[in-house]
Backbone as CSV, one residue per row, in Angstrom:
resi,resn,N_x,N_y,N_z,CA_x,CA_y,CA_z,C_x,C_y,C_z
1,MET,109.798,172.179,114.502,109.002,172.091,113.284,108.124,173.329,113.117
2,ALA,107.644,173.898,114.244,106.798,175.079,114.175,107.544,176.250,113.546
3,MET,108.834,176.365,113.860,109.626,177.456,113.265,109.751,177.278,111.753
4,LYS,109.963,176.057,111.312,110.062,175.780,109.885,108.758,176.132,109.180
5,ILE,107.638,175.742,109.779,106.336,176.018,109.174,106.053,177.512,109.150
6,PHE,106.339,178.200,110.255,106.136,179.657,110.298,106.958,180.348,109.211
7,THR,108.180,179.903,109.027,109.043,180.494,107.996,108.470,180.277,106.607
8,GLU,107.946,179.097,106.355,107.351,178.816,105.053,106.112,179.678,104.808
9,VAL,105.290,179.858,105.839,104.101,180.704,105.704,104.505,182.131,105.359
10,ALA,105.535,182.643,106.072,106.002,184.007,105.820,106.586,184.129,104.414
11,ASP,107.394,183.153,104.000,108.050,183.221,102.689,107.048,183.085,101.545
12,ARG,105.998,182.287,101.741,105.061,182.003,100.643,103.788,182.837,100.716
13,GLY,103.689,183.634,101.780,102.584,184.572,101.852,101.233,183.991,102.183
14,GLY,101.201,182.785,102.730,99.909,182.220,103.091,100.004,180.811,103.622
15,PHE,98.959,180.404,104.305,98.930,179.079,104.914,98.731,177.977,103.872
16,THR,97.906,178.237,102.883,97.631,177.221,101.872,98.875,176.888,101.061
17,ALA,99.607,177.922,100.635,100.823,177.700,99.848,101.868,176.956,100.670
18,ALA,101.997,177.318,101.948,102.955,176.631,102.819,102.549,175.175,103.022
19,ALA,101.249,174.939,103.196,100.768,173.567,103.405,101.059,172.691,102.196
20,GLU,100.844,173.226,100.996,101.106,172.465,99.778,102.589,172.157,99.639
21,HIS,103.445,173.128,99.965,104.889,172.918,99.846,105.387,171.882,100.851
22,LEU,104.832,171.917,102.067,105.290,171.015,103.126,104.566,169.679,103.126
23,ASP,103.557,169.532,102.234,102.762,168.307,102.181,102.048,168.062,103.511
24,LEU,101.460,169.144,104.045,100.671,169.071,105.268,99.283,169.618,104.989
25,SER,98.331,169.336,105.879,97.016,169.947,105.754,97.096,171.404,106.202
26,ARG,96.202,172.233,105.672,96.198,173.647,106.058,95.916,173.795,107.551
27,SER,95.029,172.955,108.082,94.725,173.040,109.515,95.944,172.703,110.367
28,MET,96.760,171.772,109.899,97.967,171.422,110.638,98.947,172.586,110.652
29,VAL,99.103,173.272,109.509,99.988,174.433,109.435,99.487,175.525,110.363
30,THR,98.187,175.806,110.322,97.613,176.835,111.189,97.836,176.507,112.656
31,ARG,97.674,175.242,113.012,97.840,174.828,114.403,99.276,175.031,114.888
32,HIS,100.252,174.710,114.036,101.653,174.904,114.414,101.960,176.379,114.656
33,VAL,101.494,177.239,113.755,101.754,178.675,113.905,101.067,179.207,115.153
34,THR,99.840,178.775,115.393,99.116,179.217,116.590,99.831,178.791,117.853
35,GLU,100.363,177.570,117.867,101.120,177.092,119.033,102.381,177.914,119.235
36,LEU,103.054,178.289,118.146,104.253,179.115,118.264,103.898,180.491,118.817
37,GLU,102.807,181.058,118.337,102.368,182.362,118.852,102.015,182.283,120.339
38,ARG,101.355,181.210,120.719,100.994,181.036,122.126,102.243,180.896,122.989
39,TRP,103.202,180.153,122.480,104.444,179.951,123.235,105.213,181.261,123.403
40,LEU,105.244,182.083,122.352,105.956,183.363,122.409,105.148,184.464,123.087
41,GLY,103.829,184.278,123.148,102.985,185.302,123.750,102.778,186.514,122.860
42,SER,102.956,186.368,121.556,102.807,187.481,120.617,102.181,186.988,119.322
43,ARG,101.390,187.866,118.703,100.852,187.563,117.380,101.945,187.803,116.353
44,LEU,102.201,186.802,115.520,103.279,186.888,114.533,102.766,187.268,113.156
45,LEU,101.498,186.972,112.877,100.955,187.199,111.539,99.615,187.926,111.622
46,GLN,99.424,188.840,110.689,98.114,189.451,110.502,97.403,188.681,109.400
47,ARG,96.263,188.105,109.719,95.545,187.284,108.757,94.370,188.067,108.178
48,SER,94.190,187.959,106.897,93.021,188.531,106.243,92.547,187.527,105.200
49,THR,91.420,187.834,104.575,90.887,186.902,103.577,91.759,186.830,102.340
50,ARG,92.571,187.866,102.086,93.371,187.922,100.861,94.834,187.570,101.061
51,LYS,95.408,187.967,102.217,96.840,187.723,102.384,97.210,187.612,103.850
52,VAL,98.436,187.207,104.069,99.005,187.110,105.410,100.235,188.000,105.450
53,SER,100.350,188.826,106.475,101.506,189.718,106.601,102.099,189.604,107.997
54,LEU,103.366,189.937,108.113,104.076,189.831,109.385,103.798,191.031,110.278
55,THR,103.640,190.773,111.575,103.612,191.849,112.556,105.056,192.230,112.873
56,ASP,105.240,193.255,113.709,106.599,193.624,114.131,107.261,192.465,114.867
57,ALA,106.482,191.833,115.728,107.027,190.670,116.451,107.334,189.542,115.471
58,GLY,106.506,189.407,114.441,106.738,188.380,113.435,108.009,188.596,112.657
59,GLU,108.308,189.861,112.327,109.560,190.183,111.620,110.758,189.763,112.445
60,ALA,110.755,190.118,113.732,111.879,189.760,114.609,111.985,188.254,114.771
61,CYS,110.813,187.608,114.917,110.810,186.154,115.097,111.306,185.445,113.845
62,LEU,110.931,185.959,112.666,111.339,185.324,111.415,112.851,185.300,111.280
63,ASN,113.503,186.411,111.612,114.969,186.458,111.536,115.591,185.443,112.484
64,SER,115.068,185.375,113.702,115.606,184.418,114.678,115.368,182.982,114.224
65,CYS,114.188,182.726,113.637,113.877,181.378,113.151,114.834,180.962,112.044
66,ARG,115.124,181.890,111.138,116.064,181.572,110.047,117.431,181.197,110.613
67,GLN,117.885,181.930,111.601,119.195,181.647,112.205,119.198,180.284,112.883
68,MET,118.123,179.998,113.638,118.064,178.722,114.357,117.934,177.543,113.401
69,LEU,117.179,177.718,112.325,117.049,176.650,111.333,118.371,176.397,110.621
70,ALA,119.121,177.461,110.379,120.432,177.315,109.741,121.390,176.553,110.659
71,ILE,121.366,176.907,111.945,122.216,176.200,112.911,121.812,174.732,113.002
72,SER,120.497,174.493,113.007,120.007,173.108,113.066,120.491,172.306,111.865
73,GLN,120.451,172.924,110.675,120.905,172.225,109.482,122.391,171.920,109.542
74,GLU,123.166,172.879,110.059,124.614,172.648,110.207,124.871,171.471,111.138
75,LEU,124.138,171.417,112.240,124.326,170.313,113.182,123.943,168.982,112.550
76,GLN,122.879,168.984,111.745,122.494,167.751,111.064,123.561,167.313,110.068
77,ASP,124.160,168.287,109.376,125.224,167.958,108.424,126.436,167.385,109.139
78,ILE,126.760,167.968,110.298,127.921,167.502,111.057,127.694,166.090,111.577
79,SER,126.478,165.841,112.050,126.182,164.543,112.676,125.466,163.596,111.721
80,GLY,125.638,163.824,110.428,124.937,163.017,109.438,125.164,161.537,109.596
81,LYS,126.371,161.139,109.953,126.669,159.720,110.097,125.888,159.106,111.248
82,ARG,125.609,159.963,112.267,124.890,159.451,113.424,123.465,159.057,113.055
83,ASP,122.875,159.736,112.052,121.499,159.464,111.676,121.328,158.092,111.032
84,ILE,122.460,157.469,110.648,122.372,156.139,110.052,121.835,155.159,111.076
85,GLU,122.224,155.345,112.344,121.747,154.475,113.413,120.627,155.184,114.169
86,PRO,119.422,154.626,114.200,118.313,155.279,114.897,118.633,155.535,116.363
87,HIS,118.200,156.689,116.857,118.453,157.058,118.236,117.388,158.058,118.678
88,GLY,117.371,158.352,119.969,116.434,159.333,120.488,115.124,158.712,120.940
89,GLN,114.183,159.579,121.320,112.912,159.118,121.873,111.791,159.194,120.851
90,LEU,110.922,158.181,120.878,109.700,158.162,120.085,108.513,158.128,121.036
91,ARG,107.586,159.034,120.821,106.347,159.054,121.610,105.230,158.502,120.724
92,ILE,104.686,157.346,121.121,103.733,156.603,120.290,102.429,156.420,121.055
93,THR,101.312,156.479,120.333,100.026,156.188,120.957,99.284,155.115,120.168
94,SER,98.453,154.374,120.871,97.686,153.279,120.260,96.470,153.003,121.121
95,SER,95.503,152.284,120.556,94.376,151.828,121.366,94.882,150.843,122.421
96,VAL,94.120,150.736,123.504,94.523,149.830,124.581,94.586,148.392,124.078
97,SER,93.576,147.988,123.312,93.502,146.580,122.896,94.654,146.192,121.977
98,PHE,94.926,146.995,120.942,96.012,146.632,120.020,97.365,146.793,120.706
99,GLY,97.489,147.818,121.536,98.755,148.018,122.244,99.094,146.853,123.147
100,ALA,98.078,146.359,123.878,98.331,145.277,124.829,98.542,143.941,124.144
101,THR,97.818,143.690,123.043,97.886,142.362,122.426,99.048,142.198,121.445
102,HIS,99.439,143.273,120.752,100.443,143.107,119.701,101.535,144.183,119.665
103,LEU,101.163,145.434,119.910,102.136,146.507,119.710,103.262,146.475,120.732
104,THR,102.947,146.214,121.992,103.988,146.199,123.022,105.054,145.152,122.716
105,ARG,104.612,143.974,122.271,105.569,142.925,121.919,106.428,143.338,120.725
106,ALA,105.803,144.001,119.755,106.565,144.480,118.596,107.587,145.527,119.015
107,ILE,107.211,146.390,119.952,108.132,147.435,120.426,109.349,146.821,121.112
108,THR,109.121,145.846,121.970,110.261,145.242,122.665,111.207,144.548,121.675
109,ASP,110.655,143.927,120.633,111.509,143.306,119.611,112.283,144.367,118.832
110,TYR,111.620,145.473,118.524,112.292,146.565,117.811,113.449,147.122,118.650
111,LEU,113.215,147.315,119.936,114.243,147.897,120.804,115.458,146.980,120.960
112,GLU,115.266,145.684,120.769,116.413,144.783,120.784,117.333,145.070,119.607
113,HIS,116.750,145.449,118.469,117.543,145.759,117.276,118.131,147.171,117.333
114,TYR,117.426,148.084,118.003,117.856,149.490,118.038,117.905,149.977,119.484
115,PRO,118.936,149.600,120.215,119.007,149.904,121.653,119.186,151.387,121.982
116,LYS,119.535,152.232,121.001,119.703,153.660,121.274,118.390,154.437,121.181
117,VAL,117.307,153.737,120.856,115.983,154.362,120.802,115.253,154.084,122.113
118,THR,114.545,155.081,122.610,113.645,154.890,123.742,112.232,155.227,123.275
119,ILE,111.251,154.478,123.775,109.867,154.661,123.329,108.964,154.935,124.520
120,ASP,108.161,155.982,124.367,107.140,156.339,125.350,105.795,155.965,124.734
121,LEU,105.153,154.919,125.255,103.925,154.386,124.674,102.717,154.829,125.497
122,LEU,101.755,155.471,124.817,100.511,155.902,125.454,99.368,155.047,124.915
123,LEU,98.720,154.276,125.772,97.596,153.451,125.361,96.312,154.177,125.743
124,LEU,95.607,154.648,124.724,94.411,155.471,124.938,93.327,155.059,123.956
125,ASP,92.092,155.006,124.404,90.990,154.693,123.501,90.315,155.974,123.021
126,ARG,91.121,156.870,122.472,90.645,158.110,121.858,91.706,158.588,120.885
127,SER,91.289,159.402,119.928,92.246,160.005,118.999,92.933,161.177,119.690
128,VAL,94.222,161.298,119.487,94.970,162.370,120.137,95.366,163.427,119.117
129,ASN,95.584,164.630,119.609,96.146,165.702,118.797,97.660,165.536,118.842
130,LEU,98.253,165.197,117.708,99.675,164.870,117.693,100.542,166.037,118.141
131,ILE,100.140,167.255,117.804,100.937,168.422,118.177,100.804,168.709,119.666
132,GLU,99.557,168.814,120.147,99.338,169.195,121.532,99.888,168.165,122.508
133,GLU,99.841,166.890,122.154,100.306,165.848,123.071,101.698,165.330,122.707
134,ARG,102.346,166.048,121.792,103.747,165.774,121.419,103.947,164.309,121.002
135,VAL,103.042,163.823,120.183,103.096,162.429,119.722,103.781,162.364,118.363
136,ASP,104.754,161.473,118.242,105.467,161.286,116.970,104.712,160.357,116.023
137,LEU,104.023,159.371,116.591,103.376,158.363,115.754,102.132,157.840,116.457
138,ALA,101.002,157.869,115.757,99.754,157.321,116.296,99.370,156.096,115.486
139,ILE,99.143,154.978,116.154,98.673,153.764,115.502,97.153,153.770,115.591
140,ARG,96.507,153.894,114.435,95.050,154.016,114.415,94.436,152.912,113.564
141,ILE,93.260,152.465,113.983,92.516,151.449,113.243,91.278,152.115,112.662
142,ALA,91.205,152.127,111.345,90.122,152.844,110.667,89.980,152.327,109.253
143,GLY,88.936,152.809,108.568,88.780,152.519,107.152,89.707,153.421,106.357
144,GLU,89.185,154.085,105.348,89.995,155.024,104.586,90.141,156.310,105.386
145,LEU,91.362,156.828,105.463,91.617,158.037,106.228,91.392,159.281,105.378
146,ASP,91.240,160.399,106.051,91.151,161.691,105.369,92.406,161.882,104.525
147,PRO,92.273,162.309,103.256,93.457,162.459,102.405,94.461,163.480,102.916
148,ASN,94.040,164.367,103.819,94.968,165.355,104.379,95.850,164.776,105.485
149,ILE,95.504,163.590,105.954,96.289,162.970,107.026,97.490,162.245,106.429
150,VAL,98.640,162.455,107.010,99.856,161.765,106.582,99.904,160.416,107.302
151,ALA,99.859,159.336,106.557,99.776,158.020,107.187,100.369,156.958,106.284
152,ARG,100.742,155.836,106.899,101.229,154.673,106.174,100.464,153.455,106.674
153,LYS,99.957,152.638,105.759,99.211,151.455,106.166,100.173,150.372,106.624
154,ILE,99.913,149.857,107.808,100.782,148.845,108.394,100.270,147.437,108.094
155,ALA,98.960,147.253,108.199,98.393,145.909,107.989,96.886,146.022,107.808
156,PRO,96.270,145.002,107.207,94.807,144.958,107.172,94.264,144.609,108.553
157,CYS,93.031,144.968,108.796,92.401,144.627,110.074,90.976,144.165,109.794
158,LYS,90.769,142.861,109.842,89.436,142.315,109.632,88.696,142.217,110.961
159,SER,87.385,142.148,110.863,86.549,141.985,112.050,85.779,140.675,111.939
160,ILE,85.384,140.135,113.079,84.715,138.835,113.131,83.517,138.914,114.070
161,ILE,82.401,138.346,113.647,81.232,138.212,114.513,81.351,136.863,115.223
162,CYS,81.271,136.874,116.540,81.542,135.628,117.270,80.781,135.567,118.593
163,ALA,80.752,134.379,119.148,80.132,134.119,120.447,80.727,132.830,120.996
164,THR,80.422,132.527,122.237,80.914,131.278,122.830,80.013,130.106,122.441
165,PRO,80.546,128.885,122.465,79.700,127.697,122.226,78.528,127.625,123.204
166,LYS,78.751,128.048,124.452,77.688,127.972,125.464,76.545,128.929,125.127
167,TYR,76.873,130.143,124.693,75.820,131.097,124.306,75.009,130.522,123.147
168,LEU,75.690,129.929,122.191,75.008,129.400,121.007,74.141,128.188,121.350
169,GLU,74.553,127.398,122.344,73.717,126.287,122.802,72.403,126.799,123.375
170,ARG,72.490,127.927,124.078,71.297,128.490,124.727,70.381,129.218,123.743
171,HIS,70.966,129.936,122.803,70.193,130.868,121.985,70.195,130.542,120.492
172,GLY,70.993,129.567,120.079,71.081,129.247,118.662,72.020,130.201,117.932
173,ALA,72.428,129.790,116.737,73.356,130.597,115.940,72.599,131.335,114.846
174,PRO,72.903,132.605,114.611,72.264,133.327,113.502,72.689,132.722,112.170
175,GLU,71.723,132.532,111.272,72.021,131.979,109.959,72.082,133.055,108.883
176,HIS,71.513,134.202,109.165,71.518,135.330,108.242,71.725,136.607,109.059
177,PRO,72.348,137.641,108.496,72.551,138.873,109.257,71.291,139.419,109.918
178,ASP,70.117,139.249,109.279,68.875,139.744,109.882,68.580,139.074,111.221
179,ASP,69.092,137.854,111.407,68.849,137.133,112.660,69.535,137.804,113.849
180,LEU,70.539,138.648,113.586,71.248,139.315,114.679,70.323,140.213,115.492
181,GLN,69.247,140.676,114.863,68.309,141.553,115.565,67.565,140.832,116.683
182,HIS,67.656,139.506,116.698,66.985,138.714,117.732,67.981,138.204,118.779
183,HIS,69.216,138.698,118.722,70.249,138.279,119.676,70.721,139.457,120.516
184,ASN,71.334,139.137,121.647,71.928,140.161,122.502,73.307,140.509,121.930
185,CYS,73.411,141.646,121.274,74.656,142.048,120.624,75.378,143.081,121.481
186,LEU,76.618,142.806,121.785,77.438,143.689,122.614,78.081,144.744,121.714
187,THR,77.925,146.003,122.062,78.344,147.082,121.168,79.237,148.082,121.890
188,TYR,79.699,149.071,121.110,80.640,150.072,121.620,79.919,151.362,122.008
189,THR,80.311,151.923,123.142,79.695,153.142,123.650,79.903,154.319,122.712
190,ASN,81.058,154.378,122.036,81.381,155.559,121.228,80.662,155.586,119.885
191,PHE,79.800,154.616,119.614,78.979,154.656,118.408,77.531,154.911,118.822
192,GLY,77.018,156.089,118.420,75.668,156.446,118.803,74.632,155.479,118.253
193,LYS,74.804,155.066,117.007,73.873,154.134,116.369,74.642,152.880,115.999
194,SER,74.235,151.746,116.544,74.972,150.500,116.323,74.450,149.796,115.078
195,GLU,75.277,149.762,114.046,74.981,149.040,112.813,76.197,148.214,112.442
196,TRP,75.960,146.974,112.084,77.041,146.135,111.591,76.871,146.001,110.090
197,ARG,77.869,146.420,109.348,77.808,146.398,107.882,78.494,145.138,107.357
198,LEU,77.762,144.372,106.577,78.245,143.075,106.104,78.034,142.949,104.603
199,SER,78.942,142.217,103.974,78.820,141.934,102.539,78.882,140.427,102.331
200,PRO,78.105,139.887,101.389,78.138,138.441,101.130,79.453,138.031,100.476
201,ILE,79.998,136.912,100.913,81.237,136.395,100.325,80.931,135.614,99.055
202,ASN,79.885,134.790,99.102,79.477,133.974,97.964,78.004,134.258,97.670
203,PRO,77.711,134.825,96.502,76.331,135.180,96.201,75.350,134.025,96.307
204,ASN,75.818,132.789,96.150,74.915,131.644,96.151,74.756,130.999,97.519
205,SER,75.377,131.625,98.552,75.372,130.962,99.854,74.561,131.710,100.895
206,ASN,73.837,132.738,100.508,73.149,133.567,101.487,71.631,133.437,101.416
207,GLY,71.153,132.352,100.905,69.717,132.194,100.743,69.409,132.014,99.270
208,ASP,68.151,131.949,98.964,67.741,131.771,97.570,68.026,133.022,96.770
209,VAL,68.566,132.839,95.569,68.873,133.969,94.703,68.056,133.826,93.426
210,VAL,67.244,134.826,93.148,66.429,134.812,91.942,66.687,136.120,91.195
211,ASP,67.170,136.009,89.953,67.472,137.195,89.146,68.390,138.164,89.880
212,GLY,69.373,137.596,90.573,70.363,138.444,91.228,69.909,139.047,92.539
213,ILE,68.772,138.603,93.102,68.277,139.177,94.350,68.297,138.108,95.431
214,VAL,68.886,138.444,96.568,68.937,137.513,97.690,67.558,137.466,98.343
215,GLY,67.291,136.371,99.044,65.973,136.174,99.623,65.491,137.294,100.517
216,ASN,66.420,138.056,101.184,65.969,139.114,102.081,65.708,140.419,101.354
217,GLY,65.804,140.416,100.011,65.516,141.635,99.266,66.746,142.471,98.987
218,GLN,67.933,142.052,99.425,69.152,142.811,99.183,69.841,142.280,97.929
219,GLY,70.527,143.172,97.196,71.313,142.721,96.061,72.437,141.825,96.532
220,ASN,72.748,140.779,95.770,73.698,139.795,96.255,75.125,140.296,96.289
221,ASP,75.413,141.465,95.705,76.769,141.976,95.753,76.824,143.278,96.533
222,GLU,75.777,143.554,97.331,75.690,144.815,98.045,75.916,144.620,99.533
223,GLU,76.522,145.637,100.140,76.679,145.655,101.585,75.336,145.950,102.229
224,ILE,75.048,145.278,103.330,73.832,145.577,104.080,74.213,146.078,105.469
225,ALA,73.376,146.934,106.019,73.581,147.480,107.363,72.529,146.885,108.285
226,VAL,72.976,146.162,109.295,72.064,145.491,110.212,72.049,146.234,111.539
227,PRO,70.921,146.805,111.951,70.852,147.445,113.269,70.884,146.386,114.362
228,VAL,71.727,146.590,115.367,71.852,145.607,116.445,71.653,146.303,117.790
229,THR,71.147,145.549,118.744,70.936,146.076,120.094,71.345,145.019,121.109
230,GLY,71.581,145.465,122.326,71.934,144.558,123.396,71.877,145.275,124.727
231,ASN,72.120,144.536,125.790,72.025,145.118,127.126,73.361,145.563,127.695
232,LEU,74.430,145.544,126.851,75.739,145.978,127.330,76.479,146.740,126.242
233,ARG,76.900,147.957,126.590,77.727,148.776,125.698,79.006,149.114,126.446
234,VAL,80.141,148.960,125.779,81.442,149.145,126.424,82.307,150.033,125.528
235,ASN,83.252,150.756,126.130,84.098,151.655,125.337,85.475,151.078,125.031
236,GLU,85.676,149.785,125.323,87.018,149.221,125.137,86.899,147.768,124.686
237,ALA,87.708,147.396,123.676,87.568,146.097,123.015,87.874,144.915,123.927
238,ALA,88.891,145.031,124.768,89.241,143.900,125.643,88.106,143.583,126.615
239,ALA,87.415,144.627,127.070,86.298,144.406,127.992,85.139,143.704,127.291
240,ILE,84.886,144.084,126.039,83.836,143.392,125.282,84.212,141.930,125.074
241,THR,85.480,141.675,124.778,85.929,140.291,124.586,85.682,139.458,125.838
242,GLN,85.970,140.053,127.004,85.728,139.320,128.248,84.246,139.035,128.434
243,ALA,83.401,140.003,128.046,81.961,139.793,128.164,81.494,138.672,127.235
244,ILE,82.072,138.596,126.042,81.730,137.478,125.141,82.111,136.157,125.802
245,LEU,83.318,136.095,126.338,83.795,134.863,126.970,82.934,134.469,128.172
246,ASP,82.273,135.468,128.777,81.372,135.199,129.898,79.956,134.865,129.422
247,ASN,79.832,134.570,128.114,78.564,134.124,127.517,77.473,135.198,127.517
248,ALA,77.900,136.464,127.475,76.926,137.554,127.574,76.213,137.839,126.258
249,GLY,76.801,137.467,125.128,76.143,137.760,123.867,77.067,137.595,122.681
250,ILE,76.670,138.192,121.558,77.419,138.161,120.306,78.088,139.519,120.106
251,ALA,79.288,139.535,119.528,79.966,140.812,119.289,80.724,140.781,117.970
252,LEU,80.936,141.962,117.445,81.771,142.173,116.252,83.095,142.717,116.750
253,GLN,84.151,141.923,116.631,85.428,142.256,117.238,86.577,142.198,116.235
254,PRO,87.660,142.962,116.472,88.843,142.869,115.609,89.429,141.461,115.653
255,SER,89.856,140.987,114.500,90.406,139.635,114.438,91.689,139.504,115.241
256,TYR,92.420,140.621,115.438,93.674,140.502,116.203,93.420,140.167,117.672
257,ILE,92.174,140.371,118.133,91.838,139.995,119.502,91.216,138.598,119.549
258,VAL,90.200,138.367,118.718,89.427,137.121,118.846,89.932,135.996,117.959
259,GLY,90.805,136.284,116.983,91.336,135.227,116.129,91.945,134.076,116.915
260,PRO,92.874,134.358,117.849,93.457,133.261,118.632,92.423,132.520,119.482
261,LEU,91.411,133.233,119.988,90.387,132.579,120.816,89.522,131.640,119.985
262,ILE,89.292,131.992,118.726,88.552,131.104,117.825,89.387,129.874,117.501
263,GLN,90.686,130.078,117.270,91.573,128.941,116.988,91.635,127.977,118.174
264,GLN,91.504,128.517,119.392,91.536,127.689,120.597,90.188,127.046,120.910
265,GLY,89.160,127.394,120.161,87.838,126.824,120.393,87.038,127.520,121.477
266,LYS,87.559,128.618,122.017,86.832,129.333,123.070,85.696,130.173,122.493
267,LEU,85.843,130.597,121.248,84.812,131.360,120.557,84.512,130.698,119.220
268,VAL,83.334,130.987,118.684,82.908,130.443,117.398,82.668,131.596,116.437
269,LYS,83.253,131.495,115.248,83.013,132.492,114.211,81.644,132.255,113.590
270,LEU,80.861,133.324,113.445,79.490,133.212,112.960,79.331,133.834,111.577
271,LEU,78.255,133.491,110.896,77.910,134.049,109.593,79.091,133.968,108.629
272,ASN,79.580,132.758,108.418,80.776,132.558,107.602,80.597,132.947,106.139
273,ASP,79.358,133.086,105.695,79.121,133.485,104.301,79.094,135.000,104.127
274,TRP,79.306,135.716,105.225,79.300,137.178,105.195,80.580,137.704,105.829
275,GLU,80.998,138.884,105.395,82.184,139.470,106.003,81.967,140.954,106.304
276,PRO,82.397,141.389,107.478,82.322,142.815,107.813,83.316,143.612,106.973
277,ALA,83.086,144.891,106.852,83.997,145.758,106.108,85.392,145.696,106.721
278,GLU,86.396,145.587,105.849,87.781,145.507,106.327,88.311,146.895,106.667
279,LEU,88.978,146.976,107.790,89.633,148.205,108.217,91.130,148.087,107.968
280,GLY,91.871,149.089,108.351,93.319,149.045,108.229,93.965,149.501,109.523
281,ILE,95.170,149.026,109.764,95.981,149.519,110.877,96.970,150.507,110.279
282,TRP,96.913,151.760,110.703,97.673,152.847,110.095,98.657,153.462,111.087
283,GLY,99.786,153.888,110.568,100.707,154.707,111.324,100.531,156.150,110.875
284,VAL,100.055,157.012,111.759,99.762,158.411,111.430,100.827,159.307,112.050
285,TYR,101.371,160.218,111.257,102.408,161.129,111.756,102.229,162.495,111.112
286,LEU,103.078,163.449,111.485,102.836,164.848,111.129,103.263,165.210,109.715
287,SER,104.434,164.747,109.283,104.942,165.200,107.989,105.835,164.141,107.360
288,ARG,105.745,164.014,106.050,106.630,163.095,105.336,108.049,163.645,105.234
289,HIS,108.201,164.953,105.448,109.507,165.581,105.231,110.330,165.716,106.512
290,HIS,109.758,165.377,107.654,110.489,165.502,108.908,110.350,164.198,109.689
291,VAL,110.872,163.131,109.130,110.780,161.808,109.740,112.164,161.400,110.242
292,SER,112.263,161.150,111.542,113.543,160.745,112.113,113.875,159.320,111.710
293,ALA,115.133,158.961,111.896,115.554,157.589,111.583,114.812,156.581,112.461
294,ALA,114.575,156.951,113.732,113.854,156.050,114.634,112.410,155.851,114.167
295,GLN,111.767,156.944,113.787,110.383,156.863,113.332,110.270,156.051,112.042
296,ARG,111.186,156.312,111.114,111.158,155.608,109.832,111.404,154.113,110.014
297,THR,112.421,153.757,110.789,112.741,152.337,110.959,111.675,151.605,111.759
298,PHE,111.028,152.313,112.691,109.966,151.648,113.462,108.769,151.343,112.569
299,LEU,108.401,152.290,111.705,107.309,152.025,110.762,107.665,150.873,109.822
300,ASP,108.903,150.883,109.305,109.349,149.786,108.439,109.264,148.445,109.173
301,PHE,109.641,148.468,110.446,109.630,147.252,111.268,108.204,146.713,111.410
302,LEU,107.247,147.607,111.675,105.860,147.169,111.841,105.287,146.621,110.541
303,VAL,105.577,147.295,109.423,105.065,146.838,108.127,105.605,145.445,107.813
304,LYS,106.894,145.239,108.054,107.503,143.931,107.788,106.947,142.863,108.729
305,ARG,106.746,143.228,109.981,106.259,142.266,110.980,104.848,141.793,110.650
306,PHE,104.002,142.709,110.214,102.607,142.375,109.945,102.308,142.302,108.448
307,LYS,103.310,142.025,107.653,103.160,142.007,106.195,102.142,140.957,105.758
308,GLY,101.356,141.332,104.739,100.394,140.376,104.186,99.284,140.091,105.171
309,ILE,99.038,138.833,105.456,98.001,138.439,106.405,98.660,138.160,107.750
310,PRO,98.389,139.001,108.753,99.011,138.798,110.073,98.658,137.437,110.671
311,ASP,99.474,136.990,111.613,99.292,135.648,112.151,98.052,135.512,113.020
312,TRP,97.376,136.637,113.333,96.144,136.524,114.097,94.938,136.230,113.218
313,GLU,95.086,136.380,111.880,93.947,136.144,111.003,93.627,134.643,110.947
314,ILE,92.363,134.337,110.693,91.978,132.920,110.625,91.222,132.674,109.313
């Protein structure tokens, strides 16, 4: 892919024009070219504020890239029928919690349908550089993504505020988001400032409403940010879930983890008249124009599997 991008930059005279043509971010194009230069050990382009020009090494490399891309296209044309059936390796990354609870099972089901595909799954609680770590697909949980990122939404991801029945017997249940400030709230290490953002579901259910104002002074259709504190901060969702189950406090957790525990009665959903901001489960990849059959069918498989409201929602 780096050769294709380098060729486009050379042909179009700049990184921005190449990025627009390839439907990639400019930073992604720059990163690919830089990686190619590092791999070859030579500077291929002279960059200035006005234009980009080829070095001597770049001229030689461009000719070789054109030849290799032509050969690659011929091979794809020859083996076109093979692309109908997904094959080859996919390198995928995901958070530990989603990977362990749902993604691994989805992968094994997918591989039953497409036995010629092999998958290398990396479970990491950090964002990865897709180019540097040679990742084909990253499963990320977030709100709205940067418009420069190439991604497909797989499913909604709601969050739930919950605690065990035993914790609530000892400390009582919060009746309003402001009450959370008086509870031990378990939070994530990677957030410097812990705020839980909540919106009312029913304007008439959150206290007295007079002239459109809720009793706590917030507009009845507005999101509020509640600062929360506690004596335990963790960097991984499964560990926080275990701490909740050990009656350590209240937490805001993804529904794909705590939904089944609430259905089993092990946890109690709190503040039912309020809802946290909804996130999404996204499949992030490098380019819409270079998607293998394995990558495309796996994304289709995940979207179909988690279509609408996933079975973990309550």
